[in-house]
Amino acid sequence: MSPAAGPGSAGVEVARHGRQRRRLQRIWSGEATAADWTAITPFTHGRWDAASQSHVAREASQRNAEAAAVYYSAGALDPEAVRSAAARLRARVLLVAGEYDVALPPKCAAGYAGLFPHAELAVQPGAGHHPWLDDAEGFLRTMAGFLR
């Protein structure tokens, strides 16, 4: 796996084999280690520039470890109840996925959109897991279009 060619570049190349590919497979299977997430951090962004690096540096101070422990605990969610509730939701729903998001690839985001009867999926070109950081203007256009 190698990051985009330089700051502001939109591409991310993922190797078909090797250590980074195994890290992604563990992440996608729910078996990731902290080291796996740290190793792929640059690849969760559409570009790995000073703004993205600053965002990552601030993240640790913005986490609530106690809440996260409950959120991710076994039995915290009932998947069937969540799917049933999503299927009954009558509100419009917009899911925005980054084209290069390795944590929630667009194909997976499409699966989530399929859970809602009135969902739209927008895949933001050149963006990673934080599309509002990778292209704020594009993200705002997408949101404004949905809200009209």
PDB file of N, CA, C and O in Angstrom, residues 82-83 85-89 91 93 95 111-120:
ATOM      1  N   VAL A  82     -31.720  -3.094  14.651  1.00  0.00           N
ATOM      2  CA  VAL A  82     -31.254  -1.902  13.930  1.00  0.00           C
ATOM      3  C   VAL A  82     -31.707  -1.968  12.472  1.00  0.00           C
ATOM      4  O   VAL A  82     -32.216  -0.992  11.917  1.00  0.00           O
ATOM      5  N   ARG A  83     -31.549  -3.134  11.836  1.00  0.00           N
ATOM      6  CA  ARG A  83     -31.989  -3.276  10.435  1.00  0.00           C
ATOM      7  C   ARG A  83     -33.493  -3.051  10.303  1.00  0.00           C
ATOM      8  O   ARG A  83     -33.964  -2.409   9.372  1.00  0.00           O
ATOM      9  N   ALA A  85     -35.469  -1.272  12.284  1.00  0.00           N
ATOM     10  CA  ALA A  85     -35.770   0.145  12.499  1.00  0.00           C
ATOM     11  C   ALA A  85     -35.380   0.976  11.275  1.00  0.00           C
ATOM     12  O   ALA A  85     -36.124   1.871  10.862  1.00  0.00           O
ATOM     13  N   ALA A  86     -34.217   0.667  10.671  1.00  0.00           N
ATOM     14  CA  ALA A  86     -33.791   1.391   9.476  1.00  0.00           C
ATOM     15  C   ALA A  86     -34.784   1.177   8.339  1.00  0.00           C
ATOM     16  O   ALA A  86     -35.115   2.116   7.604  1.00  0.00           O
ATOM     17  N   ALA A  87     -35.300  -0.018   8.188  1.00  0.00           N
ATOM     18  CA  ALA A  87     -36.246  -0.328   7.116  1.00  0.00           C
ATOM     19  C   ALA A  87     -37.566   0.415   7.287  1.00  0.00           C
ATOM     20  O   ALA A  87     -38.269   0.664   6.314  1.00  0.00           O
ATOM     21  N   ARG A  88     -37.899   0.793   8.515  1.00  0.00           N
ATOM     22  CA  ARG A  88     -39.157   1.510   8.785  1.00  0.00           C
ATOM     23  C   ARG A  88     -39.007   3.031   8.730  1.00  0.00           C
ATOM     24  O   ARG A  88     -40.001   3.747   8.735  1.00  0.00           O
ATOM     25  N   LEU A  89     -37.782   3.517   8.671  1.00  0.00           N
ATOM     26  CA  LEU A  89     -37.539   4.954   8.688  1.00  0.00           C
ATOM     27  C   LEU A  89     -38.082   5.594   7.418  1.00  0.00           C
ATOM     28  O   LEU A  89     -37.750   5.174   6.309  1.00  0.00           O
ATOM     29  N   ALA A  91     -37.835   8.965   6.760  1.00  0.00           N
ATOM     30  CA  ALA A  91     -37.058  10.164   6.426  1.00  0.00           C
ATOM     31  C   ALA A  91     -36.052   9.848   5.320  1.00  0.00           C
ATOM     32  O   ALA A  91     -35.612   8.703   5.172  1.00  0.00           O
ATOM     33  N   VAL A  93     -32.420   9.814   3.801  1.00  0.00           N
ATOM     34  CA  VAL A  93     -31.112   9.585   4.419  1.00  0.00           C
ATOM     35  C   VAL A  93     -30.042   9.771   3.350  1.00  0.00           C
ATOM     36  O   VAL A  93     -30.189   9.292   2.232  1.00  0.00           O
ATOM     37  N   LEU A  95     -25.982   9.087   2.763  1.00  0.00           N
ATOM     38  CA  LEU A  95     -24.714   8.516   3.199  1.00  0.00           C
ATOM     39  C   LEU A  95     -23.648   9.055   2.256  1.00  0.00           C
ATOM     40  O   LEU A  95     -23.811   8.976   1.031  1.00  0.00           O
ATOM     41  N   GLY A 111     -24.138  -0.872   0.733  1.00  0.00           N
ATOM     42  CA  GLY A 111     -24.890  -1.879   1.487  1.00  0.00           C
ATOM     43  C   GLY A 111     -25.665  -1.246   2.635  1.00  0.00           C
ATOM     44  O   GLY A 111     -26.823  -1.594   2.877  1.00  0.00           O
ATOM     45  N   TYR A 112     -25.046  -0.306   3.332  1.00  0.00           N
ATOM     46  CA  TYR A 112     -25.752   0.404   4.411  1.00  0.00           C
ATOM     47  C   TYR A 112     -26.912   1.216   3.844  1.00  0.00           C
ATOM     48  O   TYR A 112     -27.999   1.251   4.423  1.00  0.00           O
ATOM     49  N   ALA A 113     -26.691   1.878   2.732  1.00  0.00           N
ATOM     50  CA  ALA A 113     -27.761   2.682   2.125  1.00  0.00           C
ATOM     51  C   ALA A 113     -28.952   1.795   1.785  1.00  0.00           C
ATOM     52  O   ALA A 113     -30.106   2.219   1.897  1.00  0.00           O
ATOM     53  N   GLY A 114     -28.676   0.563   1.393  1.00  0.00           N
ATOM     54  CA  GLY A 114     -29.744  -0.366   1.057  1.00  0.00           C
ATOM     55  C   GLY A 114     -30.622  -0.756   2.231  1.00  0.00           C
ATOM     56  O   GLY A 114     -31.698  -1.320   2.042  1.00  0.00           O
ATOM     57  N   LEU A 115     -30.191  -0.449   3.439  1.00  0.00           N
ATOM     58  CA  LEU A 115     -30.996  -0.758   4.623  1.00  0.00           C
ATOM     59  C   LEU A 115     -32.150   0.222   4.812  1.00  0.00           C
ATOM     60  O   LEU A 115     -33.098  -0.078   5.529  1.00  0.00           O
ATOM     61  N   PHE A 116     -32.050   1.393   4.186  1.00  0.00           N
ATOM     62  CA  PHE A 116     -33.055   2.441   4.351  1.00  0.00           C
ATOM     63  C   PHE A 116     -33.936   2.525   3.107  1.00  0.00           C
ATOM     64  O   PHE A 116     -33.431   2.460   1.990  1.00  0.00           O
ATOM     65  N   PRO A 117     -35.241   2.740   3.273  1.00  0.00           N
ATOM     66  CA  PRO A 117     -36.105   2.808   2.099  1.00  0.00           C
ATOM     67  C   PRO A 117     -35.916   4.074   1.259  1.00  0.00           C
ATOM     68  O   PRO A 117     -36.223   4.074   0.072  1.00  0.00           O
ATOM     69  N   HIS A 118     -35.406   5.144   1.865  1.00  0.00           N
ATOM     70  CA  HIS A 118     -35.274   6.417   1.143  1.00  0.00           C
ATOM     71  C   HIS A 118     -33.856   6.960   1.285  1.00  0.00           C
ATOM     72  O   HIS A 118     -33.657   8.100   1.692  1.00  0.00           O
ATOM     73  N   ALA A 119     -32.876   6.142   0.942  1.00  0.00           N
ATOM     74  CA  ALA A 119     -31.477   6.543   1.099  1.00  0.00           C
ATOM     75  C   ALA A 119     -30.846   6.887  -0.237  1.00  0.00           C
ATOM     76  O   ALA A 119     -31.211   6.338  -1.277  1.00  0.00           O
ATOM     77  N   GLU A 120     -29.917   7.814  -0.165  1.00  0.00           N
ATOM     78  CA  GLU A 120     -29.079   8.156  -1.303  1.00  0.00           C
ATOM     79  C   GLU A 120     -27.632   7.952  -0.863  1.00  0.00           C
ATOM     80  O   GLU A 120     -27.288   8.248   0.278  1.00  0.00           O
TER      81      GLU A 120
END
